[in-house]
Coordinates of C-alpha atoms and ligand atoms in Angstrom, one line a residue:
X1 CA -8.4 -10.2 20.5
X2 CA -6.2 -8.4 22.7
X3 CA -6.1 -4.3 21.9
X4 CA -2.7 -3.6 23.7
X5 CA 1.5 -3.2 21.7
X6 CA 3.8 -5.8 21.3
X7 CA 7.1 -4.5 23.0
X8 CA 9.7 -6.7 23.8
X9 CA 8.2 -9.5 23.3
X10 CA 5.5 -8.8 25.6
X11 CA 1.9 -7.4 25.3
X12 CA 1.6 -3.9 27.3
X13 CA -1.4 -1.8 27.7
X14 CA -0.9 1.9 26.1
X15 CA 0.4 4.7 28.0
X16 CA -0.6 7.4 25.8
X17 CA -2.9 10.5 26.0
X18 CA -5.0 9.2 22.7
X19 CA -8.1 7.1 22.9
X20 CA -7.8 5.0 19.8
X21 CA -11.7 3.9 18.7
X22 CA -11.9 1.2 15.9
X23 CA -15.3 1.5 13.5
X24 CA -16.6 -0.3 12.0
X25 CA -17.5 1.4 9.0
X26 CA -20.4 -0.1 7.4
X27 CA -22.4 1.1 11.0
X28 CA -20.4 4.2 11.8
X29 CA -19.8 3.0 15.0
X30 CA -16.8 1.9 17.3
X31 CA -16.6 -1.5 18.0
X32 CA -13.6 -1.3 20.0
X33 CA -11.3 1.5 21.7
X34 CA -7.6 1.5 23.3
X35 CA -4.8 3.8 24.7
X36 CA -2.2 4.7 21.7
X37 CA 1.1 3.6 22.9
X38 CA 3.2 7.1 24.7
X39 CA 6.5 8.2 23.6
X40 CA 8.5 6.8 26.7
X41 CA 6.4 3.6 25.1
X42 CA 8.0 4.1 21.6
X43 CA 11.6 4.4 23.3
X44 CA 11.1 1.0 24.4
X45 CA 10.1 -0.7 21.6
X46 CA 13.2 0.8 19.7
X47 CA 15.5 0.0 22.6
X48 CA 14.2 -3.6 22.4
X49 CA 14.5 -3.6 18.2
X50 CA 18.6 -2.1 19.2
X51 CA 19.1 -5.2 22.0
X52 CA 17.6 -7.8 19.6
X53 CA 19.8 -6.7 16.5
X54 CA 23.1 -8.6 17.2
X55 CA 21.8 -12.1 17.7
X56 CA 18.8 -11.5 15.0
X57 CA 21.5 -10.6 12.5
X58 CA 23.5 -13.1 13.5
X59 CA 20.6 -15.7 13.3
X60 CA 21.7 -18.2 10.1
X61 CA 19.2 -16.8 7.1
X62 CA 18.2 -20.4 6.6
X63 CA 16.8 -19.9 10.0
X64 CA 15.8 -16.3 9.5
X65 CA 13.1 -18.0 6.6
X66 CA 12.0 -20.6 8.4
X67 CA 10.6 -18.1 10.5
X68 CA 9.5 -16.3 7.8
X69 CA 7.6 -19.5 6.6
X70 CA 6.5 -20.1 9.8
X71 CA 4.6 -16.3 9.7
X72 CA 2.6 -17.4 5.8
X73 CA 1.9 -20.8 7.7
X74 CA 0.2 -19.1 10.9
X75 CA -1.6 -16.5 8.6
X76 CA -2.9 -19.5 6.5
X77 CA -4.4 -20.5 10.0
X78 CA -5.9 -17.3 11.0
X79 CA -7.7 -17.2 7.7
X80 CA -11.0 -16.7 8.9
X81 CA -10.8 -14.6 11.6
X82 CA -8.3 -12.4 9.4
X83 CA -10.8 -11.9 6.6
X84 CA -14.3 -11.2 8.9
X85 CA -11.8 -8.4 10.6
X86 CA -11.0 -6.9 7.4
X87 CA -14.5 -6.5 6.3
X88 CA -15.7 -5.7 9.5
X89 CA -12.6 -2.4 10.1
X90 CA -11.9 -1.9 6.7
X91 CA -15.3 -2.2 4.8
X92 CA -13.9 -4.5 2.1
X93 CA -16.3 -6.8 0.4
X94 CA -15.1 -10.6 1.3
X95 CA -13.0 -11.6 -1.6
X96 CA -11.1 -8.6 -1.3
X97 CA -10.4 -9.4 2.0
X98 CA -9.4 -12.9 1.0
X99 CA -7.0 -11.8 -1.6
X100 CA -5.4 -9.7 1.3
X101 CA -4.4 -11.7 3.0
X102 CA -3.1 -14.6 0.2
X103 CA -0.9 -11.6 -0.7
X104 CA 0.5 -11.7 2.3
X105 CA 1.2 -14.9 2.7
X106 CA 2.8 -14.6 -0.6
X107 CA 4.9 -12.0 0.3
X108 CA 6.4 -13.7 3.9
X109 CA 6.6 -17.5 1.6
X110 CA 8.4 -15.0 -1.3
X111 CA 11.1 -13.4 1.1
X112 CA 11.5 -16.8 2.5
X113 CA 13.1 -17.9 -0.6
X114 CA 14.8 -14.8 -0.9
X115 CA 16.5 -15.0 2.7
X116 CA 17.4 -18.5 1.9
X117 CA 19.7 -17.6 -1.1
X118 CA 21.2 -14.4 1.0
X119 CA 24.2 -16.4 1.5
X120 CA 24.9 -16.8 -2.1
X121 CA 24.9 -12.9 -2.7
X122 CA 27.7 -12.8 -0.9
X123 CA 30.6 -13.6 -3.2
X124 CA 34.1 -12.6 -4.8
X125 CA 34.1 -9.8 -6.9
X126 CA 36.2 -10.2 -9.8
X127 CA 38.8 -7.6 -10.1
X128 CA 40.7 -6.3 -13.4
X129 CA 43.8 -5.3 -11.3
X130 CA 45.6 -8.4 -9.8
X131 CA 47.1 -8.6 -6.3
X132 CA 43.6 -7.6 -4.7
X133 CA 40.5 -10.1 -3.8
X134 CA 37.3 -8.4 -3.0
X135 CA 34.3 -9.9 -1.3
X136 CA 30.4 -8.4 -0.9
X137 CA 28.5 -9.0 2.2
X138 CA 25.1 -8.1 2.3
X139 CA 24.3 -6.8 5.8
X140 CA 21.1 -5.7 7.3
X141 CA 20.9 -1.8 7.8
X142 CA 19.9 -2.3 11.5
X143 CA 16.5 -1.3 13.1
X144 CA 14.1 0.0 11.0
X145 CA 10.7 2.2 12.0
X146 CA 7.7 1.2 9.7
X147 CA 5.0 3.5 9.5
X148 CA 1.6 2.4 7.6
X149 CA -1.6 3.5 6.3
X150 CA -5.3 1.7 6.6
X151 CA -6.1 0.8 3.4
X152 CA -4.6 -2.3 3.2
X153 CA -2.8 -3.1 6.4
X154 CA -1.9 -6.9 5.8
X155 CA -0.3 -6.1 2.8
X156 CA 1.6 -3.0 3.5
X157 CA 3.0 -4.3 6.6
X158 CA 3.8 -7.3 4.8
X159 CA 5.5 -6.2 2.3
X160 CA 8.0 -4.0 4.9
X161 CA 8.1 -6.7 7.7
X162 CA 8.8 -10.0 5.1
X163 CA 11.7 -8.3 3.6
X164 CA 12.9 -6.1 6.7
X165 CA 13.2 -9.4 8.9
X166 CA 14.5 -12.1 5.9
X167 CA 17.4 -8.8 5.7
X168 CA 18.3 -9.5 8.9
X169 CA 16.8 -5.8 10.8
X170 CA 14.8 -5.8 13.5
X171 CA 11.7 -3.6 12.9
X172 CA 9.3 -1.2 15.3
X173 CA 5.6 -1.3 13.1
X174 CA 3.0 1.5 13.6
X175 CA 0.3 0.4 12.0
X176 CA -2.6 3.3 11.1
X177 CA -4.8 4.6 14.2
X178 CA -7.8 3.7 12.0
X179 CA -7.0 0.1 11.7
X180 CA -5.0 -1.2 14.5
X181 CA -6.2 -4.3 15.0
X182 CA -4.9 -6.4 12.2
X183 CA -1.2 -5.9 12.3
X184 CA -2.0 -7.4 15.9
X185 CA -2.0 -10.6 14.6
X186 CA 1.3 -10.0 13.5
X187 CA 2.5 -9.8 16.7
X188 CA 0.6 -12.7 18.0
X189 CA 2.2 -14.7 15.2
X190 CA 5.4 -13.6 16.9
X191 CA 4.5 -15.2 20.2
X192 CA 3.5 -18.8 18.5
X193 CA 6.8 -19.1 16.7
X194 CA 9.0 -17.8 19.3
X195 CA 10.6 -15.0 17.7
X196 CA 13.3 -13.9 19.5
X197 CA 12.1 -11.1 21.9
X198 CA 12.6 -7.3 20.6
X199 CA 12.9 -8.5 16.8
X200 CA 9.1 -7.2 15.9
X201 CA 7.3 -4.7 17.3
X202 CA 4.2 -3.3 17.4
X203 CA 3.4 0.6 18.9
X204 CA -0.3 1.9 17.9
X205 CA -1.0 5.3 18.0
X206 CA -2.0 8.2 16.2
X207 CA 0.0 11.3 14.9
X208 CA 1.9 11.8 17.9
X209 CA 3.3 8.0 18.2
X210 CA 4.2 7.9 14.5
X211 CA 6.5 11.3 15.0
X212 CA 7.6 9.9 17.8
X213 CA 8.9 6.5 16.2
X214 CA 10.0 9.0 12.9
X215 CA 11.8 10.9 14.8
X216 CA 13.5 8.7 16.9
X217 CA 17.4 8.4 16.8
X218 CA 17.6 5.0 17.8
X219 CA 16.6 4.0 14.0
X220 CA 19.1 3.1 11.1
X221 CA 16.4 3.4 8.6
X222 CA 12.4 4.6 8.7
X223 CA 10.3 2.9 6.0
X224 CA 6.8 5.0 5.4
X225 CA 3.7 4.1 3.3
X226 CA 1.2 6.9 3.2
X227 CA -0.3 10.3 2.3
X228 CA 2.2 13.2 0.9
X229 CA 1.9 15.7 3.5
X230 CA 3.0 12.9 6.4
X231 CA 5.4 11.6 3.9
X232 CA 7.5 14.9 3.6
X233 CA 7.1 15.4 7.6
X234 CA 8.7 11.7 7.4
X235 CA 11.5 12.8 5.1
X236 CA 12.4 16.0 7.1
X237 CA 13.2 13.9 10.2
X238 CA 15.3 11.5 7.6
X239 CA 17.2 14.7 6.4
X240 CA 18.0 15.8 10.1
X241 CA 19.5 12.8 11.2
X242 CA 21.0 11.7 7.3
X243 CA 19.6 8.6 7.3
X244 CA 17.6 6.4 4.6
X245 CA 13.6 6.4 4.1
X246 CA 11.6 5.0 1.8
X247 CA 8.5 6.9 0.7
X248 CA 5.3 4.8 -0.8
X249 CA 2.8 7.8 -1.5
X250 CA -0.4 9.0 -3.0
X251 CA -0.9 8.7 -6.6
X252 CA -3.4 10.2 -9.3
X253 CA -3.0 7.4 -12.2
X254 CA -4.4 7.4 -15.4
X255 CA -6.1 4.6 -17.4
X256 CA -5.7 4.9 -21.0
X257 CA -8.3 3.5 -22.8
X258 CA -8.0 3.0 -27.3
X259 CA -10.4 2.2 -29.7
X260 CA -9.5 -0.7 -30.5
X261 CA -10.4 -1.9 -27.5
X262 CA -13.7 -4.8 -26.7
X263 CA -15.8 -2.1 -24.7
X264 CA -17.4 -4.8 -22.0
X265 CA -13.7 -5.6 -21.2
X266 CA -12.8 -1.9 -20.9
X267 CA -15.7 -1.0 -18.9
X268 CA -14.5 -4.0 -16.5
X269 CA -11.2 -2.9 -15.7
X270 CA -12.4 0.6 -15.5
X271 CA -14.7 -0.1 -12.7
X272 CA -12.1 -2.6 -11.0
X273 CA -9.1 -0.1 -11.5
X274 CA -11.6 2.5 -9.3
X275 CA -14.3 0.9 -7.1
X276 CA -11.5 -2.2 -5.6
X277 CA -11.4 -1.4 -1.7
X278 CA -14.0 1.9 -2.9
X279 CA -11.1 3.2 -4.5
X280 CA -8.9 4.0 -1.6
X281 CA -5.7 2.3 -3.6
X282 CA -2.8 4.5 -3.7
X283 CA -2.6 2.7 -7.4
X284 CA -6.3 3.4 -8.1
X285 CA -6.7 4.2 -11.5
X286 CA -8.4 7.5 -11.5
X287 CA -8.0 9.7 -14.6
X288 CA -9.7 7.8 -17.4
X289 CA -8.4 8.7 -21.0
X290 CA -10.6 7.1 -23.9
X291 CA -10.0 7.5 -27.6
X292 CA -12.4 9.4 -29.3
X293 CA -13.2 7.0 -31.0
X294 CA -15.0 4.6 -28.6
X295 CA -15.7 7.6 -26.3
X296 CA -19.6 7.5 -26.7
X297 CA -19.8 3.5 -26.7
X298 CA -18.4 3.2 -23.8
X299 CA -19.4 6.1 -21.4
X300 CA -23.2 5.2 -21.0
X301 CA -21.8 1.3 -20.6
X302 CA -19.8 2.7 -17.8
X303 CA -22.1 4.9 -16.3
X304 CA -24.9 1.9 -16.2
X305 CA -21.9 -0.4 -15.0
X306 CA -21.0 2.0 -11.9
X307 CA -24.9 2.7 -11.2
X308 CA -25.8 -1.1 -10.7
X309 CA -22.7 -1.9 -8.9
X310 CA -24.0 -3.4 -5.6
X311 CA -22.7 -1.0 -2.8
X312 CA -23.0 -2.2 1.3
X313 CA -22.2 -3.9 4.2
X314 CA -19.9 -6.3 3.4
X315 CA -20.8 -8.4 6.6
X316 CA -24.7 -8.6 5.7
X317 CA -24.7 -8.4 2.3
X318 CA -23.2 -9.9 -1.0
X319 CA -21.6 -6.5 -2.4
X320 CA -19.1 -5.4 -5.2
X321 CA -18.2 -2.7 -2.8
X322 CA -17.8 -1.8 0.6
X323 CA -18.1 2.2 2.5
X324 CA -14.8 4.1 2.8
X325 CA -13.1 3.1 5.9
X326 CA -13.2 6.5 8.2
X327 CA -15.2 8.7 8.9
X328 CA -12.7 11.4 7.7
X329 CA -12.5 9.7 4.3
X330 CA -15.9 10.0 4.4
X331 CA -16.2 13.8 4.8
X332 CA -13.0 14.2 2.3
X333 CA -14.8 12.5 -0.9
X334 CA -18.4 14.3 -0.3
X335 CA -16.1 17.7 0.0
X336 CA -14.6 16.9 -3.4
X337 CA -18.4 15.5 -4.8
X338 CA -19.3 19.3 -3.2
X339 CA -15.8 21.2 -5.5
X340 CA -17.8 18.9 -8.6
X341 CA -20.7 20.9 -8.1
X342 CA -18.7 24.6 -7.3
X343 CA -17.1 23.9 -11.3
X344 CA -20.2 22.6 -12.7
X345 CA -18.7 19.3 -13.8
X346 CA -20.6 16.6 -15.7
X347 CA -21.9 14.0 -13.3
X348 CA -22.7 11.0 -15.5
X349 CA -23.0 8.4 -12.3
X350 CA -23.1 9.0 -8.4
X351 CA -21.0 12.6 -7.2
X352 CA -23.3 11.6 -3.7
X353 CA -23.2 10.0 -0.2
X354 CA -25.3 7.7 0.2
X355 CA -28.7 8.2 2.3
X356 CA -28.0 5.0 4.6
X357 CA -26.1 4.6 8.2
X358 CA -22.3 4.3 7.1
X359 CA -19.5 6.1 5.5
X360 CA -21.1 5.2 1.9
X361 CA -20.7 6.8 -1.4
X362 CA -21.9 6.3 -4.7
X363 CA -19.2 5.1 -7.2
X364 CA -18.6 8.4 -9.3
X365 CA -18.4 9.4 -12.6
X366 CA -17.6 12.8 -14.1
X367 CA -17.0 13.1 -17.7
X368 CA -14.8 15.5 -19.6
X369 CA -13.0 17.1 -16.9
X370 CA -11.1 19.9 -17.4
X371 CA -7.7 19.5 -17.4
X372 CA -7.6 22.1 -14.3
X373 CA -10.2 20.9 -12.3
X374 CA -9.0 19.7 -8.9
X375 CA -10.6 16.4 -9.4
X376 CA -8.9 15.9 -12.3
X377 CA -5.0 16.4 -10.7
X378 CA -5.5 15.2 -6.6
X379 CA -5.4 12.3 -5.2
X380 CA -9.6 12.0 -3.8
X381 CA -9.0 8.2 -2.3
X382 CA -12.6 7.2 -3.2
X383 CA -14.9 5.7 -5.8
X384 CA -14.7 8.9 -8.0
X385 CA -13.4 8.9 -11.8
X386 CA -12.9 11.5 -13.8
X387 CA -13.0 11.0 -17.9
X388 CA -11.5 12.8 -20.4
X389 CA -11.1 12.1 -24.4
X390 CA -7.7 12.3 -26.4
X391 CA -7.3 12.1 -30.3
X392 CA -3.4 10.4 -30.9
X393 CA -1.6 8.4 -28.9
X394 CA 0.9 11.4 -28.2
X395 CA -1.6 13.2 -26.5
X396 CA -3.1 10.4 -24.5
X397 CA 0.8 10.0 -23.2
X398 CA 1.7 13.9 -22.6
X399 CA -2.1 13.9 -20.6
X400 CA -1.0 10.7 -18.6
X401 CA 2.4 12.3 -17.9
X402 CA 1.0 15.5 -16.7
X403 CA 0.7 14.8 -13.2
X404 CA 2.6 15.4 -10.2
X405 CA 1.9 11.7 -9.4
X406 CA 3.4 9.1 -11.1
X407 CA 2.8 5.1 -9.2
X408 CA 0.9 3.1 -11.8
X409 CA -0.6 3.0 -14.8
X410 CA -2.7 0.9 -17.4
X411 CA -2.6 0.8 -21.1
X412 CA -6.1 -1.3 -22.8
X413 CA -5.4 -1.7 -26.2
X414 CA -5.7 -4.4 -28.4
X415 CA -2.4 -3.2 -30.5
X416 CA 0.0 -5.2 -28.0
X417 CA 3.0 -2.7 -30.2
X418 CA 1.3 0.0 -29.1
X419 CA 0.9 -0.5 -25.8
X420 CA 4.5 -1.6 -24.6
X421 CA 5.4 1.7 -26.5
X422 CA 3.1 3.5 -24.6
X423 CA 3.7 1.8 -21.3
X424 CA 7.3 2.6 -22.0
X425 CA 7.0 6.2 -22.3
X426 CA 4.5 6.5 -19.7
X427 CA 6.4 8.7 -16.3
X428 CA 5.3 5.7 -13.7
X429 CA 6.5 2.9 -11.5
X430 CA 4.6 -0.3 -12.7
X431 CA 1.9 -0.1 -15.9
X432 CA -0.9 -2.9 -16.6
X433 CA -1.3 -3.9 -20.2
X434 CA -5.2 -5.4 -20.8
X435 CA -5.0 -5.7 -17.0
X436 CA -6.0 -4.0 -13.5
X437 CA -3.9 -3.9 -10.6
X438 CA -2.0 -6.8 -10.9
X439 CA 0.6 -7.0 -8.1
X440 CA 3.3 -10.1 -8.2
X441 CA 5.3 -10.2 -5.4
X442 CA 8.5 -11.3 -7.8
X443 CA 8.1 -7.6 -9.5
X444 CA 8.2 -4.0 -8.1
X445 CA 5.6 -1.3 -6.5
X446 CA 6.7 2.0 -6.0
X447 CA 6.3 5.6 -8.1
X448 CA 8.4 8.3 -9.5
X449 CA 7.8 11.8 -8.9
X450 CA 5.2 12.9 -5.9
X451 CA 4.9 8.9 -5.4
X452 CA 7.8 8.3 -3.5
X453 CA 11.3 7.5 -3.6
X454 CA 12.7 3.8 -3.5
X455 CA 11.3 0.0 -4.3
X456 CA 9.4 -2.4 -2.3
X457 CA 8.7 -5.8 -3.7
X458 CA 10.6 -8.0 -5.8
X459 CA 14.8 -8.7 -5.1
X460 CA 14.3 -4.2 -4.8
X461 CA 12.5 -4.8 -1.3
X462 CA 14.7 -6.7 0.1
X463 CA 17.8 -4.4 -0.6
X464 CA 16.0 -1.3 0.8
X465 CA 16.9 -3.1 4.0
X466 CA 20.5 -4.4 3.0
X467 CA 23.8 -2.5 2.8
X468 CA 26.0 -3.4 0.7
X469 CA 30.0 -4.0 2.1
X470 CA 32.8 -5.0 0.4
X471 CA 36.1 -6.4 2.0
X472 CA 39.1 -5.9 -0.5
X473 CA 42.4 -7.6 0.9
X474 CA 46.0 -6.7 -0.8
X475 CA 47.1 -10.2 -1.6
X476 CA 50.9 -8.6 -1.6
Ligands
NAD501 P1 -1.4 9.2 6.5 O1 -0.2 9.8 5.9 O2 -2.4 10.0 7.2 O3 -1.0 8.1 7.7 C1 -0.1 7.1 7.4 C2 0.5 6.7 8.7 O4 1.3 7.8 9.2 C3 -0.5 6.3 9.8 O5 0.0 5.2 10.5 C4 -0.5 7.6 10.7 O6 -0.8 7.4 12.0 C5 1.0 8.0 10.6 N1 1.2 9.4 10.9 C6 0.3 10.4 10.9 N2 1.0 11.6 11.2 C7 2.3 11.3 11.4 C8 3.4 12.1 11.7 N3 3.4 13.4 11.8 N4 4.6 11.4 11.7 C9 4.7 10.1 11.5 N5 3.7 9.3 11.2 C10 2.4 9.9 11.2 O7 -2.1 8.3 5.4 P2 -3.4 7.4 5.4 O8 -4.6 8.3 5.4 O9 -3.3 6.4 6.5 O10 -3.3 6.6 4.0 C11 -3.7 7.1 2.8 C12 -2.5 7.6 2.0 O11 -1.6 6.5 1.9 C13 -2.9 7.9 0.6 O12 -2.3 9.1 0.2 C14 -2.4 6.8 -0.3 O13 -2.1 7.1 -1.6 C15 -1.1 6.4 0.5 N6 -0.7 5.0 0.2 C16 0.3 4.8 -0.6 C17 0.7 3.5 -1.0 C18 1.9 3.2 -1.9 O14 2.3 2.1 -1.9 N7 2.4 4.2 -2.6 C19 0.0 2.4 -0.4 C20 -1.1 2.7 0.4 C21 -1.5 4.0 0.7

């Protein structure tokens, strides 16, 4: 496994001042540890992205997916080794990891398809005024800085990379400091297929690298996934140059629960909406709102759910989930178990670390949080649910709504009228019905409000890295 950044084309050791370690989480102990890439180091890899762009957009998008197909093909091969360093960096229990990285393949086999149609979007516009033809071309918007986060690095470089290279950019990745060794296979997927040198790459680093590559003026377009306060550092940088970002942030989504519902089936996507990947899901379903009406049914069957949940090392044990992935997630959820106890909120399951080497937790359960607790409006990133009841359908909506978050949301009901009404008023970017976190790559992810601005996924992720032309000739 080689630790170093793919610039040019070529594998370099870092130049930076940071010492990058990589945990492994279940221990809480490095396995592995690197030089982040310098700034001089960033300038390069954009120069390289700049000297690539001409013939890479020029490349036939025919060609453009069979690279894109070759990328699903070589993940396919690195199956193994791709899933033992997920569990093993990120914590995640072993099918998790495995429907990682099936998502990416999805997503590179998805944009594939899309790339291959590209020169079909390009047509005559039909005019009402005669004596004019007009014609759209679909260009790429150039080189693009993508800046990710740890939670699911596969997927999140993924879904920027597919749709950024089937557009015709050429792309500089930073993947997170806390996992930087598994957007390295992206690179060495490069290498096998022959990608034309400067088109992908890869800078790791912390803080300083990321600025340095979001505030770089050799970009057309930065593309960030990540927490709030880094994503409005990301669109200051955007502002002072006028160019385009898209934003994929936090999120604080509720679950809304009727009764009407089977409870065993509730309490199943209840726990899957907030232990999957220990709850670090931008999309983690958080705020639970149950009817009162099957309130006290299903709260003990939730609590006893969460409390048997099988929690360790994914590597040694058979688990339903995994420790947080850092050390500093670690410290952030015990802080907000600690703000539980300042308010005095109800603990009905967990609201502790757990007493074992690791960054562990118990999955959480507080039950009728106020509605200005801090648990009950931030984003946490962990195992931790808080419940709340609601009488009418209004209110369950105007509570769902009454966040400065808005990514995802689900709607359990057995009324299928009810809930598309109530999916349609709910203030979000994608909502479940009688289902948990159900990404497609054919559909879109992305929030409203505090979530972020702009589409990934779907025909939408491809034209966040397209710009649209027309030519309009006077046939007089
Ligand atoms: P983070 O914002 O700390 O880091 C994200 C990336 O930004 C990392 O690569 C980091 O090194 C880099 N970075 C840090 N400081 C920077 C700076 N000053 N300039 C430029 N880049 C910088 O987020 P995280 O802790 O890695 O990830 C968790 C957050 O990501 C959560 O808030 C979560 O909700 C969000 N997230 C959102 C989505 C989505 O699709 N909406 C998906 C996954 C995660």
């Amino acid at each position: 496994m080689t630790t170093s950044h793919y610039i040019a084309g070529r594998w370099v050791e870092g130049q930076g001042s940071d010492c990058i370690s990589v945990n492994d989480p279940a221990l809480g102990q490095p396995f592995a540890e690197f030089m982040a890439a310098s700034v001089a180091q960033v300038d390069q890899a954009v120069a390289a992205a700049r000297s690539a762009l001409p013939a890479w957009k020029s490349t036939g998008a025919n060609k453009r997916a069979a690279f894109l197909r070759g990328f699903a093909e070589q993940l396919g091969q690195r199956r193994e080794a791709l899933i033992t360093l997920q569990m093993r960096n990120n914590g995640k229990p072993r099918h998790e990891a495995e429907i990682d990285l099936d998502d990416a393949i999805a997503t590179f086999t998805y944009y594939a398809e899309l790339a291959e149609q590209l020169p079909s979007k390009n047509r005559d516009v039909p005019l009402a005024v005669p004596g004019f033809t007009a014609r759209t071309r679909l260009e790429p918007v150039g080189v693009v800085g993508l800046i990710v986060p740890w939670n699911f690095p596969l997927v999140t470089s993924a879904w920027k990379l597919a749709p950024a290279l089937a557009a015709g950019c050429t792309v500089v990745l930073k993947p997170s400091e806390v996992t930087p060794l598994i957007e390295q296979a992206y690179g060495q997927i490069a290498d096998a297929l022959g990608l034309p040198a400067g088109v992908l790459n890869i800078v790791n680093g912390k803080a300083e690298t990321g600025a340095a590559l979001s505030n770089h003026n050799g970009l057309d377009k930065l593309s960030f996934t990540g927490s709030n306060s880094v994503g409005s550092q990301v669109m200051r940088s955007a502002s002072a140059q006028c160019r385009p970002v898209t934003l994929e942030l936090g999120g604080k989504s509720a679950i809304v629960v009727f009764d009407d519902c089977d409870v065993d089936q509730a309490v199943e996507w209840i726990v899957a909406g907030i232990t999957w990947n220990a709850g670090q899901m931008c999309s983690a379903t958080s705020r639970l709102l149950v009817q009162d009406g099957i309130a006290d049914a299903l709260l003990p069957r939730l609590q006893a759910t969460l409390e048997n949940l099988r929690v360790g090392n994914p590597l040694t044990e058979e688990v339903d989930m995994g420790p947080l992935t850092s050390q500093a997630q670690w410290l952030k959820v015990a802080s907000y178990f600690a703000t539980a106890r300042e308010e005095g909120l109800q603990c009905l399951a967990g609201g502790k670390a757990l007493d074992r080497d690791g960054w562990f937790v118990s999955p959480t359960l507080y039950a009728d949080v106020p509605k200005d607790s801090r648990l009950w409006s931030e984003e946490i990133f962990g195992p931790v649910l808080c419940a709340r009841r609601f009488a009418s359908e209004e209110q369950a909506i105007a509570e769902a709504n009454d966040s400065r978050f808005g990514l995802v949301a689900t709607v359990c009901s057995a009324d299928l009228e009810r809930a598309e009404r109530v999916a349609d008023a709910l203030e979000v970017g994608h909502v479940w019905i009688n289902s948990v976190q159900a990404v497609f790559v054919e559909t879109s992810w992305g929030g409203t409000k505090g979530s972020g601005i702009g589409r990934e996924l779907g025909p939408w992720g491809l034209s966040a890295y397209q710009s649209v032309k027309h030519v309009t000739r006077c046939l007089g």
